[in-house]
mmCIF file of C-alpha atoms and ligand atoms in Angstrom:
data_model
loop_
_atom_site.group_PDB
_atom_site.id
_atom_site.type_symbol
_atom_site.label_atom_id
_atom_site.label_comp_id
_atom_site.label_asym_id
_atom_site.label_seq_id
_atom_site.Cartn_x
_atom_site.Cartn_y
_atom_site.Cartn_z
ATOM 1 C CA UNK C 1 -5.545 161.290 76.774
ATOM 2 C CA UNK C 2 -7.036 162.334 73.073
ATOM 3 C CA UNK C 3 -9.316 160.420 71.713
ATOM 4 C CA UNK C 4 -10.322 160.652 67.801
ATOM 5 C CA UNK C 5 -13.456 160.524 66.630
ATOM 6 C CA UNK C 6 -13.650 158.385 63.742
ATOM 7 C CA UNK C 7 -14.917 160.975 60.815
ATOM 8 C CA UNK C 8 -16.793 159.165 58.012
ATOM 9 C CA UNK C 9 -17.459 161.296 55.741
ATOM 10 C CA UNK C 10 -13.540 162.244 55.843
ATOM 11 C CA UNK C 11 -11.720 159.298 54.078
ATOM 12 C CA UNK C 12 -11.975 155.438 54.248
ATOM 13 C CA UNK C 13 -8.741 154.950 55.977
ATOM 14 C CA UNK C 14 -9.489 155.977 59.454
ATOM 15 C CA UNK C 15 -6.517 155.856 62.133
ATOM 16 C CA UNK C 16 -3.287 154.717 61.649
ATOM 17 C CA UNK C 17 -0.064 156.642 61.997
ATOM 18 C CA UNK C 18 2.063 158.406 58.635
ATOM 19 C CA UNK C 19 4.910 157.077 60.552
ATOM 20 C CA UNK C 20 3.764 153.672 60.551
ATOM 21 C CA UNK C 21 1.557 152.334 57.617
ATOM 22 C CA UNK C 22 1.956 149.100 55.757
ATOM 23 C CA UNK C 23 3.862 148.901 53.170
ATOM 24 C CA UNK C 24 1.477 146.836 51.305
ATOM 25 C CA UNK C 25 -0.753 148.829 48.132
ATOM 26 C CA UNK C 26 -3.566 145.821 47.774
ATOM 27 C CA UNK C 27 -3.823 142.537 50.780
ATOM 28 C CA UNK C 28 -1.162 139.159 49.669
ATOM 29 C CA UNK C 29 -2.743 136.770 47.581
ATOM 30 C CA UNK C 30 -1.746 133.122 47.999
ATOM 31 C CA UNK C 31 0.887 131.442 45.153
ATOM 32 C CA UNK C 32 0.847 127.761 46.136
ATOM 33 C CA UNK C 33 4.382 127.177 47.791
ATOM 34 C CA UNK C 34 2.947 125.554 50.810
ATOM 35 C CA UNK C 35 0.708 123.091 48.714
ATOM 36 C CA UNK C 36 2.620 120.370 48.945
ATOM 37 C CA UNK C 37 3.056 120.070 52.947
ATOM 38 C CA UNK C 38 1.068 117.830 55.123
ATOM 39 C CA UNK C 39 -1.984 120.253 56.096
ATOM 40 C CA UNK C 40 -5.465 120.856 57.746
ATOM 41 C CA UNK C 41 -7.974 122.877 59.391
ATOM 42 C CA UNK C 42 -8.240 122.283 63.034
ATOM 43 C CA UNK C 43 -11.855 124.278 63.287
ATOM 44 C CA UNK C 44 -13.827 125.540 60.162
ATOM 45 C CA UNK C 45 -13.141 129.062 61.612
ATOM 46 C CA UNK C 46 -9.615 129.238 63.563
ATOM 47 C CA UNK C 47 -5.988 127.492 63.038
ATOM 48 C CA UNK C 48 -4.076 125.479 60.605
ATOM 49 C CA UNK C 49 -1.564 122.560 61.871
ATOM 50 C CA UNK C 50 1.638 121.680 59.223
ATOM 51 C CA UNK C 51 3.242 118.717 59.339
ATOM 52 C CA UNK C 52 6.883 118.808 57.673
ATOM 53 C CA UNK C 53 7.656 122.345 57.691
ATOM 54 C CA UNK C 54 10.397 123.184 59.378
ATOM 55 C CA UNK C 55 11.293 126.527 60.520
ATOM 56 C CA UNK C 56 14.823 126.210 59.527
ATOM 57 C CA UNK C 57 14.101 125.332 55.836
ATOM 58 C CA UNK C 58 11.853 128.092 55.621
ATOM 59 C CA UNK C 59 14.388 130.366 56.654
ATOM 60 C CA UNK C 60 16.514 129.072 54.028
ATOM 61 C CA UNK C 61 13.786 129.063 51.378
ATOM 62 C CA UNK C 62 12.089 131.953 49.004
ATOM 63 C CA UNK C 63 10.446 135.044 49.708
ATOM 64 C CA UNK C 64 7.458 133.613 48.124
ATOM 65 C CA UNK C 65 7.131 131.169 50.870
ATOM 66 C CA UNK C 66 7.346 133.718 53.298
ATOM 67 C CA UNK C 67 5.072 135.736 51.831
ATOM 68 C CA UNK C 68 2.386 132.426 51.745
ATOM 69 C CA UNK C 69 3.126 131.984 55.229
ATOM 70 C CA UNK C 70 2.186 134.973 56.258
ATOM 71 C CA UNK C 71 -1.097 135.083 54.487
ATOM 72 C CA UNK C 72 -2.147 131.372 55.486
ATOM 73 C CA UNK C 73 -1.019 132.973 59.602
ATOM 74 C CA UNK C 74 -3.474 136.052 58.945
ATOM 75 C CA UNK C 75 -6.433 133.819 57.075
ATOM 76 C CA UNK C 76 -6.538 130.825 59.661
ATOM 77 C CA UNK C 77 -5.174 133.003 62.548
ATOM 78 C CA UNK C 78 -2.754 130.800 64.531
ATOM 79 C CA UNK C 79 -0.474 128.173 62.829
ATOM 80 C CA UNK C 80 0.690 125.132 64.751
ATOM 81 C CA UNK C 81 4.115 123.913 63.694
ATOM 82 C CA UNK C 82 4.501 120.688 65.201
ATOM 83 C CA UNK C 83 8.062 119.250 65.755
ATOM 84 C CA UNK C 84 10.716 122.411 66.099
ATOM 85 C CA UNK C 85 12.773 121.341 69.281
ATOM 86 C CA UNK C 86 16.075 122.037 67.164
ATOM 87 C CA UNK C 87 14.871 125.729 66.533
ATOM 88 C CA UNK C 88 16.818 128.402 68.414
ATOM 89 C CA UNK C 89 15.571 131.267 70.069
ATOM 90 C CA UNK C 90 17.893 133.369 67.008
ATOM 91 C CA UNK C 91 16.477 131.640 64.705
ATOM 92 C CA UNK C 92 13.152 132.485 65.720
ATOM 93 C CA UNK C 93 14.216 136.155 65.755
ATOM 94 C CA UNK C 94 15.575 135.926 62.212
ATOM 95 C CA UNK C 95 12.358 133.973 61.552
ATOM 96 C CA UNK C 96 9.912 136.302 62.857
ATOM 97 C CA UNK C 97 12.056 139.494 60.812
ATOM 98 C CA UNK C 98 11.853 137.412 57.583
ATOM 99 C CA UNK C 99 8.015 136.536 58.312
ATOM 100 C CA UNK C 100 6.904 140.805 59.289
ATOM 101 C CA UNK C 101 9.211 142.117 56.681
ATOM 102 C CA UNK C 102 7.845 140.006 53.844
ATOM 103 C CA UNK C 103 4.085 141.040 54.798
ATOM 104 C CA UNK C 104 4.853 144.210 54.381
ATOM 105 C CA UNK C 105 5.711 145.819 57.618
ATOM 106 C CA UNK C 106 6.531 149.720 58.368
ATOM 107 C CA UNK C 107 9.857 150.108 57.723
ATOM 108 C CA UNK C 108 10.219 151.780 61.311
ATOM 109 C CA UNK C 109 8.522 148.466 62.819
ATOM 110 C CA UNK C 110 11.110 145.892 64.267
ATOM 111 C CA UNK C 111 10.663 143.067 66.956
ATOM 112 C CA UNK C 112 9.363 144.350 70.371
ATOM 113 C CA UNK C 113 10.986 144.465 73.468
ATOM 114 C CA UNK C 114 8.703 143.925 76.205
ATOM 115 C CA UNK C 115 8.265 146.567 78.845
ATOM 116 C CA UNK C 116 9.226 144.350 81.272
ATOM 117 C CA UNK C 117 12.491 142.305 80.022
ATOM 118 C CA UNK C 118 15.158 143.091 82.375
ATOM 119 C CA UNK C 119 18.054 144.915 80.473
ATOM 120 C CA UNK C 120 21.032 142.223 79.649
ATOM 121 C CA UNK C 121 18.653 139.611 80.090
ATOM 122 C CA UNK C 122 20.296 136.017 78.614
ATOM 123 C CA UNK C 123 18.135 135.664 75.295
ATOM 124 C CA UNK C 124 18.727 139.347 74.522
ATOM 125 C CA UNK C 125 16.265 141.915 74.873
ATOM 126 C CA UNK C 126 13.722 140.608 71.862
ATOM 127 C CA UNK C 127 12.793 137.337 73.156
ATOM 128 C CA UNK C 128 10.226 136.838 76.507
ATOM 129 C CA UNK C 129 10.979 134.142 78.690
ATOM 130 C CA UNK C 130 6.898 132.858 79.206
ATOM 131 C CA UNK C 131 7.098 130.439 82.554
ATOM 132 C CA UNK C 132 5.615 128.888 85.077
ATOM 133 C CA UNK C 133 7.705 129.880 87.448
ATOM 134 C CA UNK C 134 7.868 134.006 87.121
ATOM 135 C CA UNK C 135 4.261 133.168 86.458
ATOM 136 C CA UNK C 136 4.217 131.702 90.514
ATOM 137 C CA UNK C 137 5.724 135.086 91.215
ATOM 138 C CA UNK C 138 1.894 136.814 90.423
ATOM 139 C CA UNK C 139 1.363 139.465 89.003
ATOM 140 C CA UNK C 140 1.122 139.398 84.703
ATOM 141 C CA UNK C 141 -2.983 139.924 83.386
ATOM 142 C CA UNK C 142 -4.332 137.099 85.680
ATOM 143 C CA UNK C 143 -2.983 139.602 88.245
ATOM 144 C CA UNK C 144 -2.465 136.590 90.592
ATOM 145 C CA UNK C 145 -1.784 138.851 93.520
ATOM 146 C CA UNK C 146 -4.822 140.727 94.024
ATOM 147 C CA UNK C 147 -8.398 140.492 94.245
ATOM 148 C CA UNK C 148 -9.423 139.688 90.618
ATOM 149 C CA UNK C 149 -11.592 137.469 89.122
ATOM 150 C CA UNK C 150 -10.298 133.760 89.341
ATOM 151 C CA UNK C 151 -11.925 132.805 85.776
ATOM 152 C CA UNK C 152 -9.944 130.869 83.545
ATOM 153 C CA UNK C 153 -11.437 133.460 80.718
ATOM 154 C CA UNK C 154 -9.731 136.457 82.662
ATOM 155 C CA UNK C 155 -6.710 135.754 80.370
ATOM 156 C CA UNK C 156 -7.703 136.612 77.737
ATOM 157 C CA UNK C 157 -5.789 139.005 75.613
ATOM 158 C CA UNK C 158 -4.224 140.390 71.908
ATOM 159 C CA UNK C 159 -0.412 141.001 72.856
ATOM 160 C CA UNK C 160 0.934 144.393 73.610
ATOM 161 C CA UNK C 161 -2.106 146.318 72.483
ATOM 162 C CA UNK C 162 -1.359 149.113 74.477
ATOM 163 C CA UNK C 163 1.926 150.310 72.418
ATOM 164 C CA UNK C 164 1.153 152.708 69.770
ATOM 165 C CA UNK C 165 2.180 150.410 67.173
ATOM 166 C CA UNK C 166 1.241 146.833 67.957
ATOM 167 C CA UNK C 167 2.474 143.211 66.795
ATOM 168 C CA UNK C 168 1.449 141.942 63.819
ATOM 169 C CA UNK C 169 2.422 138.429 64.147
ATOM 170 C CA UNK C 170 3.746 136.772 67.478
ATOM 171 C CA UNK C 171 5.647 133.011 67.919
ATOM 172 C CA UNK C 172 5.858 131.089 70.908
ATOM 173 C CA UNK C 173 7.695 127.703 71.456
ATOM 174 C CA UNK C 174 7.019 125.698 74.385
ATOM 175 C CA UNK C 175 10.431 123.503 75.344
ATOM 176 C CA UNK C 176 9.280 122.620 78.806
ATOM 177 C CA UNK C 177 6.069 120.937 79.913
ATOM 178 C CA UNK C 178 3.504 119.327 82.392
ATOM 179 C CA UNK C 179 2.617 116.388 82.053
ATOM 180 C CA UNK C 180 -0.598 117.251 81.188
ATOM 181 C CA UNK C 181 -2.723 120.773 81.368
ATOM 182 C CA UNK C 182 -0.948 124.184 79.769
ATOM 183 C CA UNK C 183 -2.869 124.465 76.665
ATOM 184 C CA UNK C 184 -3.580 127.926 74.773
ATOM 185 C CA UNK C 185 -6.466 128.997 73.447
ATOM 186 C CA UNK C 186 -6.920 131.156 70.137
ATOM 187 C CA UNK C 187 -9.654 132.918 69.042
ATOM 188 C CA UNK C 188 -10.922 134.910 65.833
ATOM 189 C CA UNK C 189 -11.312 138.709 66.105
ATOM 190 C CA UNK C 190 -12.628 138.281 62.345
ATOM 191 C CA UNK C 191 -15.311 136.176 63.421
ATOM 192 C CA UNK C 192 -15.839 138.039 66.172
ATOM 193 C CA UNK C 193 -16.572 140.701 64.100
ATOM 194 C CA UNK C 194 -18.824 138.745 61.220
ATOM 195 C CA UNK C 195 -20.935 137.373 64.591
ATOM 196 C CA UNK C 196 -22.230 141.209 64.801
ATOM 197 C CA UNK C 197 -25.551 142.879 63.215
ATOM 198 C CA UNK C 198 -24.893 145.377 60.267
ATOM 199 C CA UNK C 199 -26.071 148.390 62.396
ATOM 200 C CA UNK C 200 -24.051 147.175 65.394
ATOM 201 C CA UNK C 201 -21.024 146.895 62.702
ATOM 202 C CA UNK C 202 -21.545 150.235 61.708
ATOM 203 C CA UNK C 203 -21.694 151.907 64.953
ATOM 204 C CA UNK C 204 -18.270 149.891 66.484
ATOM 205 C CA UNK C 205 -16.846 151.089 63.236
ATOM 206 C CA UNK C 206 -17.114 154.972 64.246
ATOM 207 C CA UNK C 207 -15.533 154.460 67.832
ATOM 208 C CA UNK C 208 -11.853 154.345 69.158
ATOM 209 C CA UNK C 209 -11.056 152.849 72.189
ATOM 210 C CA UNK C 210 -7.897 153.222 74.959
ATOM 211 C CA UNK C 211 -5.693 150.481 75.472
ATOM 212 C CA UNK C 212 -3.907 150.728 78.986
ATOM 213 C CA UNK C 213 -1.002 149.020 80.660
ATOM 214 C CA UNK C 214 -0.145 151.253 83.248
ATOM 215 C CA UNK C 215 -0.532 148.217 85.810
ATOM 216 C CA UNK C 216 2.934 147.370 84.547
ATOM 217 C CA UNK C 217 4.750 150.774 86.460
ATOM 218 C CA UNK C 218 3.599 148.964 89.923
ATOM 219 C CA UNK C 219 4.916 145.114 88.100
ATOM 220 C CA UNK C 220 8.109 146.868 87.639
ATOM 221 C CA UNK C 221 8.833 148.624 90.978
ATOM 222 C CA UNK C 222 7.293 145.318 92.244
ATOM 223 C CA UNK C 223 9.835 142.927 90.399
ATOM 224 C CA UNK C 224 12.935 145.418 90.909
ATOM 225 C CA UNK C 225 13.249 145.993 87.385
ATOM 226 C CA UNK C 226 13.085 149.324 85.646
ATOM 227 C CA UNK C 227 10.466 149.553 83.030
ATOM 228 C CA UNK C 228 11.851 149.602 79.669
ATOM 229 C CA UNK C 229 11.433 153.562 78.650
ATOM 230 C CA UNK C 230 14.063 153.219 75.348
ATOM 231 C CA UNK C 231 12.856 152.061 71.829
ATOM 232 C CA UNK C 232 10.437 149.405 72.321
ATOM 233 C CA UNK C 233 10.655 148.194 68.621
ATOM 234 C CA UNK C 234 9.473 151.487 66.671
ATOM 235 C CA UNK C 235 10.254 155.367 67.381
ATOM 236 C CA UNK C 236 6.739 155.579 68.136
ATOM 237 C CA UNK C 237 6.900 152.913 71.429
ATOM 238 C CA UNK C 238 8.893 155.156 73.817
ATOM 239 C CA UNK C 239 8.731 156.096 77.125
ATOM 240 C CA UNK C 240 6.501 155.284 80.605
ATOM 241 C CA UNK C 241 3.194 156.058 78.948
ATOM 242 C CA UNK C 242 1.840 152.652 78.498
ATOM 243 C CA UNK C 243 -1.428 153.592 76.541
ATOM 244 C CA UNK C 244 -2.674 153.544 73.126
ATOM 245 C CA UNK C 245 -5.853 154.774 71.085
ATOM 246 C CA UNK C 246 -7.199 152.252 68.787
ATOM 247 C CA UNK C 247 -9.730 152.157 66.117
ATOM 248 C CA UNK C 248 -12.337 149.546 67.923
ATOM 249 C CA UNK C 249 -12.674 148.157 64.260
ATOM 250 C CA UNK C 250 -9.092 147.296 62.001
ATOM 251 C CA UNK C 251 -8.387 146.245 58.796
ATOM 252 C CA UNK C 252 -5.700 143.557 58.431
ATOM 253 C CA UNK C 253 -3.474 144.821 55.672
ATOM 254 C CA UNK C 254 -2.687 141.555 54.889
ATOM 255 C CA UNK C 255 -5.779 139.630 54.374
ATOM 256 C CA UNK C 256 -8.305 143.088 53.570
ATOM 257 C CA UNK C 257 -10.285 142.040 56.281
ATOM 258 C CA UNK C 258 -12.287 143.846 59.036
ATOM 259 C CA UNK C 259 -11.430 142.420 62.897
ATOM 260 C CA UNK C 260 -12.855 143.608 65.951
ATOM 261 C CA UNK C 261 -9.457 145.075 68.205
ATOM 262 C CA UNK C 262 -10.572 145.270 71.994
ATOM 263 C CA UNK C 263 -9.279 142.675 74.357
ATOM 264 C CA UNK C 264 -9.993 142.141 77.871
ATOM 265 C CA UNK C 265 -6.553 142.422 78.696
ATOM 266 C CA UNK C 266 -5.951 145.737 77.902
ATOM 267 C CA UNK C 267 -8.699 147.872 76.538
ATOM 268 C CA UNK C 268 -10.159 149.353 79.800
ATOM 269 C CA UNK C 269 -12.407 152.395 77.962
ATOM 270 C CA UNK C 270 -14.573 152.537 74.569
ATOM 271 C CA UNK C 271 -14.116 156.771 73.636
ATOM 272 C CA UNK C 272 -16.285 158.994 73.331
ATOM 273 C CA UNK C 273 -19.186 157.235 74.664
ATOM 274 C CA UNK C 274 -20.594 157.313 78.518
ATOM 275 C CA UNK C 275 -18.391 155.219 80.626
ATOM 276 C CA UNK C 276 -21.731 152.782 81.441
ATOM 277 C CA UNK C 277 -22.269 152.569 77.766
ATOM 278 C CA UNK C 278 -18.294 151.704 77.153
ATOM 279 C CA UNK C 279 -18.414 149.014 79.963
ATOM 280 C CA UNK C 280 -21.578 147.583 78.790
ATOM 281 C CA UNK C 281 -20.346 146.976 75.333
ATOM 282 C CA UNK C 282 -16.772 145.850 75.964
ATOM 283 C CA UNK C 283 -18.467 143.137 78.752
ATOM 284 C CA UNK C 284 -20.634 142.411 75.787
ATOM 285 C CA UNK C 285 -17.740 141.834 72.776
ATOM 286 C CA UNK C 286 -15.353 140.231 75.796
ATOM 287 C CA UNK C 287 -17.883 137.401 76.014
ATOM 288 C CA UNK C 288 -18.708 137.149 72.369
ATOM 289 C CA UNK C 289 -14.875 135.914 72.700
ATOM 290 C CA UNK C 290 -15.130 134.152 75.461
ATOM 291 C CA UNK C 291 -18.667 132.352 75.180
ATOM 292 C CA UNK C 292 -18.451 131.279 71.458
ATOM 293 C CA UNK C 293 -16.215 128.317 71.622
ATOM 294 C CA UNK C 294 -16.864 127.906 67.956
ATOM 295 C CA UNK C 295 -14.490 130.585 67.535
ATOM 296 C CA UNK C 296 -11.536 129.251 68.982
ATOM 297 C CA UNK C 297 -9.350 126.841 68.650
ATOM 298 C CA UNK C 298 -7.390 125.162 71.671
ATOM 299 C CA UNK C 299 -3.733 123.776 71.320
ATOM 300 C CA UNK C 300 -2.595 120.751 73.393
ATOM 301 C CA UNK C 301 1.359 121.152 73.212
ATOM 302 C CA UNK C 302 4.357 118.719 72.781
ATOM 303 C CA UNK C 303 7.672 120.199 73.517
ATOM 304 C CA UNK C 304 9.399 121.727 71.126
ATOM 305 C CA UNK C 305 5.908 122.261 69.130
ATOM 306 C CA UNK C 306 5.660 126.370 67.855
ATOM 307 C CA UNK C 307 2.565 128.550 67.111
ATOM 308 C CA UNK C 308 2.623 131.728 65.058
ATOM 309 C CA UNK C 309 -0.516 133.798 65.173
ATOM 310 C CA UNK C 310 -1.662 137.443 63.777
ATOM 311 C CA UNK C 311 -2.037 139.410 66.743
ATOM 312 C CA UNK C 312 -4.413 141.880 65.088
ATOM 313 C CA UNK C 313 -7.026 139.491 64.103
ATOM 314 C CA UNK C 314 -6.983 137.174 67.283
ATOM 315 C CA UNK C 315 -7.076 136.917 70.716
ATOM 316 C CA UNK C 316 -5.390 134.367 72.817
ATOM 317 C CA UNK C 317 -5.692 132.970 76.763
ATOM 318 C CA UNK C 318 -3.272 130.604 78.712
ATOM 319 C CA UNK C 319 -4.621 127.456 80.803
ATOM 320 C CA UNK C 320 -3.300 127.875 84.232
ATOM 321 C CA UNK C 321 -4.328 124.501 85.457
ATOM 322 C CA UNK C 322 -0.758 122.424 85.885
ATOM 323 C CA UNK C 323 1.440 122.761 88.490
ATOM 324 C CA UNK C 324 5.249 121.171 87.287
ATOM 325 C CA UNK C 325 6.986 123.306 85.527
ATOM 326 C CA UNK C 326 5.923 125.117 81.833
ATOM 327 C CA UNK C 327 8.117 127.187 80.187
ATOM 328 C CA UNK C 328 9.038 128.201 76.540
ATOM 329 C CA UNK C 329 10.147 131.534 74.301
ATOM 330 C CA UNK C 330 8.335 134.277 73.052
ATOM 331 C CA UNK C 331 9.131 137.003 69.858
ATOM 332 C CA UNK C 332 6.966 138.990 68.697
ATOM 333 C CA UNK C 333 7.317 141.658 65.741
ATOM 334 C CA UNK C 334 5.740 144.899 65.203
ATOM 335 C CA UNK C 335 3.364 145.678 62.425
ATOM 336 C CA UNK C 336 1.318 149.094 61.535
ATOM 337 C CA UNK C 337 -0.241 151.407 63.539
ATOM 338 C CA UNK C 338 -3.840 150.224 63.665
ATOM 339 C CA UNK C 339 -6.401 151.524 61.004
ATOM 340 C CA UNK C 340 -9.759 150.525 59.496
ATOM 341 C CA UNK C 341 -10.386 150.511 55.912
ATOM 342 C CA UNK C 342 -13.816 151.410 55.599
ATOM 343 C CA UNK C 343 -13.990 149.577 52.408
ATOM 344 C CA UNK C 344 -12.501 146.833 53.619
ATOM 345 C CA UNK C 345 -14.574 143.744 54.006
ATOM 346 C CA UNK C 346 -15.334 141.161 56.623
ATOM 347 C CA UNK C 347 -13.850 136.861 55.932
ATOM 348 C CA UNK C 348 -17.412 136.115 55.772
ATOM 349 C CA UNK C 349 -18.125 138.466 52.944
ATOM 350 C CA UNK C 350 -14.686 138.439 51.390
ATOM 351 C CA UNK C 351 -15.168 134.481 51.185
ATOM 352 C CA UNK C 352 -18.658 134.111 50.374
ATOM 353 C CA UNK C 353 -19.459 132.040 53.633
HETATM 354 O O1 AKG B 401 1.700 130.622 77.831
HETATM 355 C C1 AKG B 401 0.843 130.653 76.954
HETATM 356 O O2 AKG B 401 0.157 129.669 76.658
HETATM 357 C C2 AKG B 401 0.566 131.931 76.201
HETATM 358 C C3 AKG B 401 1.427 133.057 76.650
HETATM 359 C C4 AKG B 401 1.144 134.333 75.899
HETATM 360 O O3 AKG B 401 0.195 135.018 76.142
HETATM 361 C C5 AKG B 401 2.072 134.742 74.834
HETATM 362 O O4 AKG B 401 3.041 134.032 74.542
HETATM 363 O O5 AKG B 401 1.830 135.808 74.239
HETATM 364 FE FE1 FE2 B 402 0.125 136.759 74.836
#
């Protein structure tokens, strides 16, 4: 497949598609309309837990709000809404529409349907049923059924990476759970990112790399579904070729700020370099994720509890260590095709840490 150099001296927005850019001139800046909720920082780096916000009253309320939310998702990450039982999987939809829409989204971007939801499926075609029990079935990127590494850590992942345009922001509500065990783990791609040396910075920042989810052709034939080949949420997700180039380095249109987008889920090749030198680095930015636990954050569910995070700017892994059942819906929305501003700047920088 072509791969793009990234040309320097050409311009400072590198990648991206004319077909899909945010609609946004300048990042959101915060106007105070979530001030008054119950509030706090569950690490210094990653995640923000509400108390008294309720998705349904922010569906009623202003654009404003929206607009807030969407910023505080793409600062801290991942936000934890505790306390949404009552919330229905529409709502969410309508939620997740309002929430993409008011941060600026393509106008060609709408909510992604999975390659794998089965056609007619109950919730409609834009919501993923996450359980433990297609879960038992295999298969999925712990890839239960053959001989793969049994680490918790192999989970880890951004969603849908490998779709030409990607999700922005993603929501899942957990209904059903263990008794104990099923957490989900967050991490920051910004930090990530602000943990590298200025010359390593600069070099990531000239590379593309090939996201690839052609493992999900066999998943189909496998589960007796056929893969979903129609509009998967922009003109630009179509067809059986489940592979995207990436800048290895993306601005989040939202915030301004610099993220490092590989995830060992679904970026199998850095471009353009040897393939020794593209495993060596990937290994080495998959365990900068996985080894600094003072960039995540880890979420201990109650049912009916709901997360929103910005899938450009994190990473996320299930806990696989329950066995009653865990189940729960997914939606997740489409944002821009990928780019890096190179005059964008990193949290660190743009917030003086
Ligand atoms: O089940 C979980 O904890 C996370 C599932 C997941 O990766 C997702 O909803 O995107
Ligand atoms: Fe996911």
């Amino acid at each position: 497949m072509p791969s793009a150099t990234i040309d320097h001296a050409q311009d400072a927005i590198v990648g991206g598609h004319p077909d899909s850019r945010p609609r946004l001139a300048k990042p959101l800046t915060y106007a105070g309309t979530l001030d008054s909720f119950q509030q706090f920082d569950v690490t210094p780096v990653i995640g923000r837990e509400f108390s008294g916000l309720h998705l349904r009253d922010l569906l009623k309320g202003s654009d404003e709000q929206m607009r807030d939310l969407a910023l505080t998702i793409s600062q801290r990450g991942v936000v934890f809404l505790r306390g949404q039982g009552d919330a229905t999987p529409m709502e969410m939809k309508d939620f997740m529409l309002r929430l993409t829409e008011a941060s600026g989204c393509p106008a060609s971007s709408d909510l992604h349907v999975h390659p794998l939801t089965e056609e007619g499926s109950e919730l409609g075609d834009q919501v993923s049923v996450i359980s433990s029990a297609k879960q038992k079935k295999g298969g999925g990127l712990t890839h239960q059924l053959s001989d793969v590494s049994r680490f918790a850590s192999t989970g880890w992942h951004s969603d849908i990476t490998f779709e030409k345009v990607p999700s922005d922001y993603a929501m899942l509500k957990i209904h059903t759970l263990p008794p104990t065990g099923g957490d989900t783990l967050w991490a920051s791609g910004y930090e990530i990112y602000d943990r590298l040396s200025p010359p390593m910075k600069a070099f990531l920042e000239t590379l593309t790399a090939t996201h690839d989810a052609s493992f999900f052709h066999d998943e189909a034939e496998r589960l007796g579904n056929p893969l979903r080949k129609d509009k998967r949420g922009s003109p630009l997700n179509q067809g059986g070729d489940l592979r995207a180039v990436h800048p290895l380095i993306r601005t989040n249109p939202v915030t301004g700020w610099k993220s490092v987008y590989v995830n060992k889920g679904f970026t199998k090749r850095i471009n353009d370099v040897t393939k020794d030198e593209s495993d060596v680095l990937l290994a080495y930015l998959f365990n900068l994720v996985t080894q600094n636990h003072d960039a995540q954050v880890r979420f201990k569910w109650s049912a009916g509890d709901l997360a929103i995070w910005d899938n450009r700017s994190t990473f996320h892994c299930a806990t696989y260590d329950y066995s009653a059942d865990r189940a729960g819906d997914r939606v997740c929305s489409l944002g821009e095709a990928p780019y890096l501003d190179l005059n964008s700047k990193s949290r660190r920088e743009a917030l003086g840490l």
